[in-house]
mmCIF file of C-alpha atoms in Angstrom:
data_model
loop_
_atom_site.group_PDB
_atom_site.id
_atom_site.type_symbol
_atom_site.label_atom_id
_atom_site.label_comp_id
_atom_site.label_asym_id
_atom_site.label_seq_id
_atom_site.Cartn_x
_atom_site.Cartn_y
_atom_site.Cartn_z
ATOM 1 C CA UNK A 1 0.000 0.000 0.000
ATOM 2 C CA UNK A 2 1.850 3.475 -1.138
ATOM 3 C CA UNK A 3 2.385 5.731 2.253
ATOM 4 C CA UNK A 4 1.308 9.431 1.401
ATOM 5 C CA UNK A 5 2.959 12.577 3.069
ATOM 6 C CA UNK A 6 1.714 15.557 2.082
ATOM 7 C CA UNK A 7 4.334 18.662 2.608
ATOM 8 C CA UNK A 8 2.878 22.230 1.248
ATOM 9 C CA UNK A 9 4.882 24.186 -0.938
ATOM 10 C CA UNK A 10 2.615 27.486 -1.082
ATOM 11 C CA UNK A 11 4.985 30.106 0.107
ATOM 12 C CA UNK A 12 7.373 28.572 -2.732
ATOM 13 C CA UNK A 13 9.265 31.497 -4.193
ATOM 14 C CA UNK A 14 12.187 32.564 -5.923
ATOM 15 C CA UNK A 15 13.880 34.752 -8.370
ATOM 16 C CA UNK A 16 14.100 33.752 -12.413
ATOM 17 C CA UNK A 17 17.957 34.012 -12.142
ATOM 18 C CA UNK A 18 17.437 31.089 -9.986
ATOM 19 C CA UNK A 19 14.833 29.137 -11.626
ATOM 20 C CA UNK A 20 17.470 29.284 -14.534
ATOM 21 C CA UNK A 21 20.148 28.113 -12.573
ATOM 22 C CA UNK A 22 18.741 25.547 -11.004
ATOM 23 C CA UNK A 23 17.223 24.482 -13.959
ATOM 24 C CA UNK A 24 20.004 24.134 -16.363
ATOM 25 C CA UNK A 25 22.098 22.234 -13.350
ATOM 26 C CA UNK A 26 23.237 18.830 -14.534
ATOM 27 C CA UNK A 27 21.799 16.120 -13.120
ATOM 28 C CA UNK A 28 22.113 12.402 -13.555
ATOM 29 C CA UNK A 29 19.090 10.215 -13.424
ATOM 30 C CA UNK A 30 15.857 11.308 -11.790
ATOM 31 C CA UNK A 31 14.703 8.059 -12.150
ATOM 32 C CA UNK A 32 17.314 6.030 -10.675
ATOM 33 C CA UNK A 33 17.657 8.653 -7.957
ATOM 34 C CA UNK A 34 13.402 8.557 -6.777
ATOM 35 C CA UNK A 35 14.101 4.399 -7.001
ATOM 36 C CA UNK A 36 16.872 4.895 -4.803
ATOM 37 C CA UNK A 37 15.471 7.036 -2.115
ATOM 38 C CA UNK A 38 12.381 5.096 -2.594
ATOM 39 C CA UNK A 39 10.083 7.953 -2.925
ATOM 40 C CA UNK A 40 8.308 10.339 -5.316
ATOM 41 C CA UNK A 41 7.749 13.890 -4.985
ATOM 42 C CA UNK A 42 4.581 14.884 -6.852
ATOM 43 C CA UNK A 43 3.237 18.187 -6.840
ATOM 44 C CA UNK A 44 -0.384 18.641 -7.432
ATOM 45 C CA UNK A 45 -2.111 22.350 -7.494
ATOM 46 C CA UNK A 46 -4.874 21.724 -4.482
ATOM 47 C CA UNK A 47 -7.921 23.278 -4.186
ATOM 48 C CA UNK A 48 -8.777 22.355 -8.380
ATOM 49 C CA UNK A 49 -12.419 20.892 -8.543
ATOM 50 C CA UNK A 50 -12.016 17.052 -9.480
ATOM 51 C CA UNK A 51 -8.790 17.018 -10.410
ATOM 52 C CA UNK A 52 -7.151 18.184 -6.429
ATOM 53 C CA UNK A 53 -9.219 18.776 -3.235
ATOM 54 C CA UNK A 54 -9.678 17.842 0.065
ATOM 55 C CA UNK A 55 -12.776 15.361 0.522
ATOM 56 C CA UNK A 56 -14.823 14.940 3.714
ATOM 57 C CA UNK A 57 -12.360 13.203 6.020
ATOM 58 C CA UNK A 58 -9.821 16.201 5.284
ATOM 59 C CA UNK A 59 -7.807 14.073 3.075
ATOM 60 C CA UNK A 60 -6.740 14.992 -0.426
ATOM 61 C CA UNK A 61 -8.236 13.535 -3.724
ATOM 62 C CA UNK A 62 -9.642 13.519 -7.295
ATOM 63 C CA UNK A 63 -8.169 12.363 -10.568
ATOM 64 C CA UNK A 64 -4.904 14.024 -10.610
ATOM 65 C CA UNK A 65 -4.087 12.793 -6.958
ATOM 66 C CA UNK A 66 -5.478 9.512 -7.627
ATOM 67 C CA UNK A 67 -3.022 9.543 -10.501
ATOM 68 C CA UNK A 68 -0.324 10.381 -8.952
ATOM 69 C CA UNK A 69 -1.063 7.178 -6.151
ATOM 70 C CA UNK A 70 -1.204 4.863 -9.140
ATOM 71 C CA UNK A 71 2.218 6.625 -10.309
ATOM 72 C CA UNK A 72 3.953 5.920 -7.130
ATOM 73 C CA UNK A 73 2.459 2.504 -6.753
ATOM 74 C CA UNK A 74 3.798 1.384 -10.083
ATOM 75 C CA UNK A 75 7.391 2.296 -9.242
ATOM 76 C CA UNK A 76 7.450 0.734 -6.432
ATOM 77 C CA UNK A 77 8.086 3.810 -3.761
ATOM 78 C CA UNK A 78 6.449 6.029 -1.133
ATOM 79 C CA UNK A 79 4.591 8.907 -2.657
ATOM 80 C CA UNK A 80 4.952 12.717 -1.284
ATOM 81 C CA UNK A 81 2.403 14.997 -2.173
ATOM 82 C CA UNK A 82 3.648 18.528 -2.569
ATOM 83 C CA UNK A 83 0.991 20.774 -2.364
ATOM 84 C CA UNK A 84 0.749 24.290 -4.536
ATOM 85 C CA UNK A 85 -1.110 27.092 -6.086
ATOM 86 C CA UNK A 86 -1.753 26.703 -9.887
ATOM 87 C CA UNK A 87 1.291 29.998 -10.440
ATOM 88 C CA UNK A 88 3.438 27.976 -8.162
ATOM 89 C CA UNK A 89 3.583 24.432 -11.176
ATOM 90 C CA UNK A 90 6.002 25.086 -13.422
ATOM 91 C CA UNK A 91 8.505 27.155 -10.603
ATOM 92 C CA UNK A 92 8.202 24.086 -8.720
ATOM 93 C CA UNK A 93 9.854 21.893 -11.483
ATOM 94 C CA UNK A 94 12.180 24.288 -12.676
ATOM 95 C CA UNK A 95 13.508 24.304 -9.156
ATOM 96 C CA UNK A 96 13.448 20.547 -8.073
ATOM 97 C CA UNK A 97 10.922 21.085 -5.339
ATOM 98 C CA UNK A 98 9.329 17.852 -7.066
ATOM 99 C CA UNK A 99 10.380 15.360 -9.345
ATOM 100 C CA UNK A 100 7.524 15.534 -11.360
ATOM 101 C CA UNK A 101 4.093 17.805 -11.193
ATOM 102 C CA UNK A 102 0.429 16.059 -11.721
ATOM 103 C CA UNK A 103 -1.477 19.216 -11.776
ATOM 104 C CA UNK A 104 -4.302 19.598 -14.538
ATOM 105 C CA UNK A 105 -0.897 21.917 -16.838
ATOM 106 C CA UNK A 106 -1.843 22.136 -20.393
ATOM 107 C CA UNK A 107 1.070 21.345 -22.831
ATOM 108 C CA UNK A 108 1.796 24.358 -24.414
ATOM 109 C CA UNK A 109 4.652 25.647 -26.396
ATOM 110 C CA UNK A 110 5.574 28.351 -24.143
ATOM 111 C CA UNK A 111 5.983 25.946 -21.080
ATOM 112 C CA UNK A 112 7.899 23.539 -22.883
ATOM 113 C CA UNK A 113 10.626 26.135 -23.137
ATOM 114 C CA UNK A 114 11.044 25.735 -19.435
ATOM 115 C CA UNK A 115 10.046 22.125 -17.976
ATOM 116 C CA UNK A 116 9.307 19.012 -20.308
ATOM 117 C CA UNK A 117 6.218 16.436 -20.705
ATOM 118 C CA UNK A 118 5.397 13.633 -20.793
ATOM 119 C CA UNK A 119 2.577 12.387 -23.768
ATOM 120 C CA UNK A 120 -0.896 13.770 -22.567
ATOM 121 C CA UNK A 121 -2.890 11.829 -19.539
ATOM 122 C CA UNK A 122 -6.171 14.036 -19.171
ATOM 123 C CA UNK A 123 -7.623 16.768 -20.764
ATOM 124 C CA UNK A 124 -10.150 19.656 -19.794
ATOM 125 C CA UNK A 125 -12.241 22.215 -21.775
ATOM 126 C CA UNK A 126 -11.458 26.017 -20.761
ATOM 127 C CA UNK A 127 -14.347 28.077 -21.247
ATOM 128 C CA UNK A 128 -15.926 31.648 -21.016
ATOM 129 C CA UNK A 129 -18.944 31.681 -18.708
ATOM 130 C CA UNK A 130 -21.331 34.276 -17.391
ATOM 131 C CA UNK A 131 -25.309 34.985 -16.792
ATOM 132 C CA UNK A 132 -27.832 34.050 -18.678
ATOM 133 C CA UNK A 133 -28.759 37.562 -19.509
ATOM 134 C CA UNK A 134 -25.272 38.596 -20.786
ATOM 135 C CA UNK A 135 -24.730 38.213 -24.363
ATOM 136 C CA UNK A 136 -21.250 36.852 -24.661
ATOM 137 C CA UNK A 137 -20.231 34.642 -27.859
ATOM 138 C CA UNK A 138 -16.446 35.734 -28.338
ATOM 139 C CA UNK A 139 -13.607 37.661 -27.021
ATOM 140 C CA UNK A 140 -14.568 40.634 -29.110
ATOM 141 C CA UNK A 141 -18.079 40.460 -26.309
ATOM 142 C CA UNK A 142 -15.749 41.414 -23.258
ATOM 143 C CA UNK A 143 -14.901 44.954 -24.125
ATOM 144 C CA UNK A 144 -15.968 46.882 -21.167
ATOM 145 C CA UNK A 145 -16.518 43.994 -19.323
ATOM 146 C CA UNK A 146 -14.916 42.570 -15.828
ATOM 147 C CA UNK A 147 -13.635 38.768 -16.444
ATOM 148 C CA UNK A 148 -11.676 36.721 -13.413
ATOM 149 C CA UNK A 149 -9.108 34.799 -14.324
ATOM 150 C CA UNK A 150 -6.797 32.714 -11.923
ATOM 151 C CA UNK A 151 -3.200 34.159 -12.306
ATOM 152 C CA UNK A 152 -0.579 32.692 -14.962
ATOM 153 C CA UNK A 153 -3.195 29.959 -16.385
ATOM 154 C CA UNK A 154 -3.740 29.267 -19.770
ATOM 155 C CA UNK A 155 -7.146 31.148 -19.381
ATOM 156 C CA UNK A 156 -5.349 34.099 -18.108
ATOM 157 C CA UNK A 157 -2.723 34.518 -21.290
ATOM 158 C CA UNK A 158 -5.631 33.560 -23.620
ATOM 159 C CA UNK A 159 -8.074 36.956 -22.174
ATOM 160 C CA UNK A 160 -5.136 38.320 -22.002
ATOM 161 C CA UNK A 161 -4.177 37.979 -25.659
ATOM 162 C CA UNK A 162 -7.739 38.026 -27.037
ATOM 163 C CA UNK A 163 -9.717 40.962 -24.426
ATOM 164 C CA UNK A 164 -7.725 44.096 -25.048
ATOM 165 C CA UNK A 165 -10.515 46.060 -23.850
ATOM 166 C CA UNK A 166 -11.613 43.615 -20.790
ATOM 167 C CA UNK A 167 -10.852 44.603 -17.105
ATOM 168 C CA UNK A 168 -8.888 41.347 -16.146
ATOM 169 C CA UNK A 169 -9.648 40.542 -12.416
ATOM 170 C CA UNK A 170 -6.405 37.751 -11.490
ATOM 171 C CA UNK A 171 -7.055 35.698 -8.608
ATOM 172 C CA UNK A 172 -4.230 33.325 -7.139
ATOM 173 C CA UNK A 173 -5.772 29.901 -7.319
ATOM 174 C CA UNK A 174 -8.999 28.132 -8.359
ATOM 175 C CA UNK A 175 -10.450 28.573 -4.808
ATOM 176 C CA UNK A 176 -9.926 32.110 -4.672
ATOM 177 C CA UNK A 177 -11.547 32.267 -7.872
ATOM 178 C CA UNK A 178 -14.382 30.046 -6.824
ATOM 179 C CA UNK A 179 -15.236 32.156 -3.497
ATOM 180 C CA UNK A 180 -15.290 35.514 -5.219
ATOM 181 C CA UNK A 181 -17.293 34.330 -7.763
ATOM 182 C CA UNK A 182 -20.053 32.351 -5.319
ATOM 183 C CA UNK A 183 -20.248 35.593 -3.354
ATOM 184 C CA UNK A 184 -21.160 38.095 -6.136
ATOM 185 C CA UNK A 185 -17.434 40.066 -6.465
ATOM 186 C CA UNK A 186 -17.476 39.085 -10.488
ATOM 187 C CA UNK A 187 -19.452 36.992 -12.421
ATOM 188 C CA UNK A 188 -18.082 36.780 -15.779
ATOM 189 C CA UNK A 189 -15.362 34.167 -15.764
ATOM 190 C CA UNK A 190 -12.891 32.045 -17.416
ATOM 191 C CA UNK A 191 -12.233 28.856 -16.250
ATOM 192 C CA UNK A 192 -12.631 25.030 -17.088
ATOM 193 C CA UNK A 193 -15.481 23.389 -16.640
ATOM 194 C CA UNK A 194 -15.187 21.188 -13.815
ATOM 195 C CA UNK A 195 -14.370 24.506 -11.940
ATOM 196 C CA UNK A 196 -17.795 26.152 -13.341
ATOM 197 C CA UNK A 197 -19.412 22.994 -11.730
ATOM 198 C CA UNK A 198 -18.342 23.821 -7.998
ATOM 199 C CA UNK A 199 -19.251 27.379 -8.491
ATOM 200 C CA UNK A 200 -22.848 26.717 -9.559
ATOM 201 C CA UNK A 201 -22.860 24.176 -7.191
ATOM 202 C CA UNK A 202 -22.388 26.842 -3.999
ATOM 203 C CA UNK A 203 -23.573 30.123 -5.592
ATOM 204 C CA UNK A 204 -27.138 30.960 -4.352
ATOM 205 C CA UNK A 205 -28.191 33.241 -7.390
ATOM 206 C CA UNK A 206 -28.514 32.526 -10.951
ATOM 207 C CA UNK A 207 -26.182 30.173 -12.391
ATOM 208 C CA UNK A 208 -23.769 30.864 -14.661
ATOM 209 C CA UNK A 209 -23.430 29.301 -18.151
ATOM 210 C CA UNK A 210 -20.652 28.597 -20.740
ATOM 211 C CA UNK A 211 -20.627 31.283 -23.208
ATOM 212 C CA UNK A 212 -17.884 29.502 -24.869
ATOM 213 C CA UNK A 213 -15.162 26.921 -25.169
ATOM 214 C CA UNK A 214 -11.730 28.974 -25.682
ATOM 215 C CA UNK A 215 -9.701 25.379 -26.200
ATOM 216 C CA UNK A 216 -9.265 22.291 -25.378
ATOM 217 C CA UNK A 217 -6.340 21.423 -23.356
ATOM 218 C CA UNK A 218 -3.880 18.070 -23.530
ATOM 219 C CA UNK A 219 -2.809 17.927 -19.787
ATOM 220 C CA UNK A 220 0.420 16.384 -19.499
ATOM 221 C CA UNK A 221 2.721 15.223 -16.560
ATOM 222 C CA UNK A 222 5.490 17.841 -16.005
ATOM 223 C CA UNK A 223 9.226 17.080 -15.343
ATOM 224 C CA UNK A 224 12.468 18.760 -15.610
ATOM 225 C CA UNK A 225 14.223 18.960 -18.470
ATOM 226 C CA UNK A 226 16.927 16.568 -19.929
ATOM 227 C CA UNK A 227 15.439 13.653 -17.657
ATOM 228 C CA UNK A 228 15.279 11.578 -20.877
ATOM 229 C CA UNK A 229 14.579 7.992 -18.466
ATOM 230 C CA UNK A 230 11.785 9.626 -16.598
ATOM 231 C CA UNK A 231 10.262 11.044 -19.512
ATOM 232 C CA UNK A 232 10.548 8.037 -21.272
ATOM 233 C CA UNK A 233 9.000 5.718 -17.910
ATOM 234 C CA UNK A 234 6.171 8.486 -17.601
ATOM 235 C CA UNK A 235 5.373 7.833 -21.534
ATOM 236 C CA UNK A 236 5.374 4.313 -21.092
ATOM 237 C CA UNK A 237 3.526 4.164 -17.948
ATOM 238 C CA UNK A 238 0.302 6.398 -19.430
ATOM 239 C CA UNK A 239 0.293 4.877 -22.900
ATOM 240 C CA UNK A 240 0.068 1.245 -21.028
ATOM 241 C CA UNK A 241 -2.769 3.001 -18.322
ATOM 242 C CA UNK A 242 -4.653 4.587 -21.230
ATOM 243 C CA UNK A 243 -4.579 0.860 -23.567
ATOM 244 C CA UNK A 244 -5.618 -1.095 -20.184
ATOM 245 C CA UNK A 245 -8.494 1.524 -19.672
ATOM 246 C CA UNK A 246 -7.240 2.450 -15.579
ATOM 247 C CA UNK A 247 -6.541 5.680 -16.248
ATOM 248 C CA UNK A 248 -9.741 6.382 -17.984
ATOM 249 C CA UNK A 249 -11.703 4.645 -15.217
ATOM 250 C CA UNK A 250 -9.745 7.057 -12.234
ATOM 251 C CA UNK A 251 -10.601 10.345 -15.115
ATOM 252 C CA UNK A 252 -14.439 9.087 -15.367
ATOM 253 C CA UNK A 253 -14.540 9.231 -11.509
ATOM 254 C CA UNK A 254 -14.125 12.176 -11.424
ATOM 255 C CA UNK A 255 -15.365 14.117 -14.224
ATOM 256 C CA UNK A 256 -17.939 11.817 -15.604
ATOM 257 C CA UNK A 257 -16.461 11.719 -19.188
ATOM 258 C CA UNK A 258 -14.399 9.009 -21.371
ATOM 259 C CA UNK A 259 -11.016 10.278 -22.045
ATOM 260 C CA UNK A 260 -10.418 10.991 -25.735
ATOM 261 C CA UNK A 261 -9.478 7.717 -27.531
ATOM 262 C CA UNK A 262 -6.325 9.301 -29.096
ATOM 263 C CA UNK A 263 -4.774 11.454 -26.122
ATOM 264 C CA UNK A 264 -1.677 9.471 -26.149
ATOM 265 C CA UNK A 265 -0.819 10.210 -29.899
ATOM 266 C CA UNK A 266 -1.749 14.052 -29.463
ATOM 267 C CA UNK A 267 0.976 16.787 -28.616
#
């Protein structure tokens, strides 16, 4: 049975000059190394509806933490969830604070620049949403208007690109988000859908709706770069878990869906 222990890594910060340094340090064999101390850091952004939260005996869950226990129990070692904000992902691989991040991250070609990925394991749907009453079909529809985001997100670079004229309202992390949504301070949103879920789920007004889906996202498992025998265990291990259908049954768990039937041949 794989032992968790959970260490946060919230407060994690540091300067870029050291993210570069610490990135580009050599380093042997990841692999070998979590083997021998037989143990796996895994950071996972908490507080992310289905994917990371805390259920109702105060211990954490859904289908990225789930994944990360069937990760750990494959390899044979302890697991060590490292809690963090969704900012806090890719800062926590470029500095080693994990050895590998399970934390809903979209591949994208900008983040590839700084941590690598493994072949995709989930997906979600990021989305516009707002009242009923609000006319809202494409970017172009949020001039003038107020639109939370949660801070360095794909959603956030995408208003950001797309919304000149929007007033961008950055929250921290998805809970953040969630509570200032629920109690009225915005309600005009991007976000992914299972996050939408939870805030219809607690707001007591009218619920909000997608307006529309800005992308689909391949999520992929994050590691440092130049690990070339973890990378190549992590493809491995999810294009086996896809075929044998056990990561689709932890996914539909969760979030009620299939995954997509090609994920492991996209990005």
């Amino acid at each position: 049975m794989t032992t968790i222990t959970r260490r946060s890594a919230l407060g994690l910060a540091a300067t870029a000059g050291a993210f570069l340094a610490l990135g580009s340090a050599a380093h042997a064999d990841q692999l070998a190394d979590i083997k021998k101390a037989g143990k796996i850091r895994v950071a996972v952004a908490m507080g992310v509806p289905l994917f990371a939260f805390v259920d109702g005996q105060l211990k954490p869950t859904g289908s990225d933490v789930e994944t990360a226990k069937l990760i750990a129990k494959d390899l044979g070692v302890q697991l060590e969830l490292i809690e963090i904000t969704n900012a806090a992902r890719v800062p926590t691989i470029q500095t080693r604070k994990a050895d590998i991040l399970v934390a809903n991250l979209g591949i994208t070609a900008e983040r590839k620049k700084a941590v690598d990925f493994s072949v995709p394991y989930a997906t979600l749907n990021i989305i516009v949403a707002g009242p009923d009453n609000v006319e809202i079909k494409d970017y172009k529809d949020l001039t003038g208007k107020r639109i939370a985001v949660t801070r360095a997100t794909v959603n956030d670079q995408m208003v950001t690109q797309n919304s000149k004229g929007a007033e961008i309202v950055r929250f921290e992390d998805d809970a953040t988000l969630i509570t200032a949504v629920v109690s009225g301070q915005v309600d005009i949103v991007s976000t992914q859908t299972a996050v939408l879920s939870a805030m219809n789920e607690k707001r007591s007004g009218a619920k909000l709706a997608t307006k529309f889906v800005q992308q689909e996202l391949n999520l992929g498992i994050a590691l440092p770069q130049g690990e070339t025998e973890l990378k190549s265990w992590l493809d491995g291990w999810i294009k086996k878990k896809v075929a044998d259908g056990e990561l689709n049954t932890v996914f539909k768990k969760f979030h009620n869906r299939d995954l997509p039937a090609d994920l492991t041949q996209r990005g």
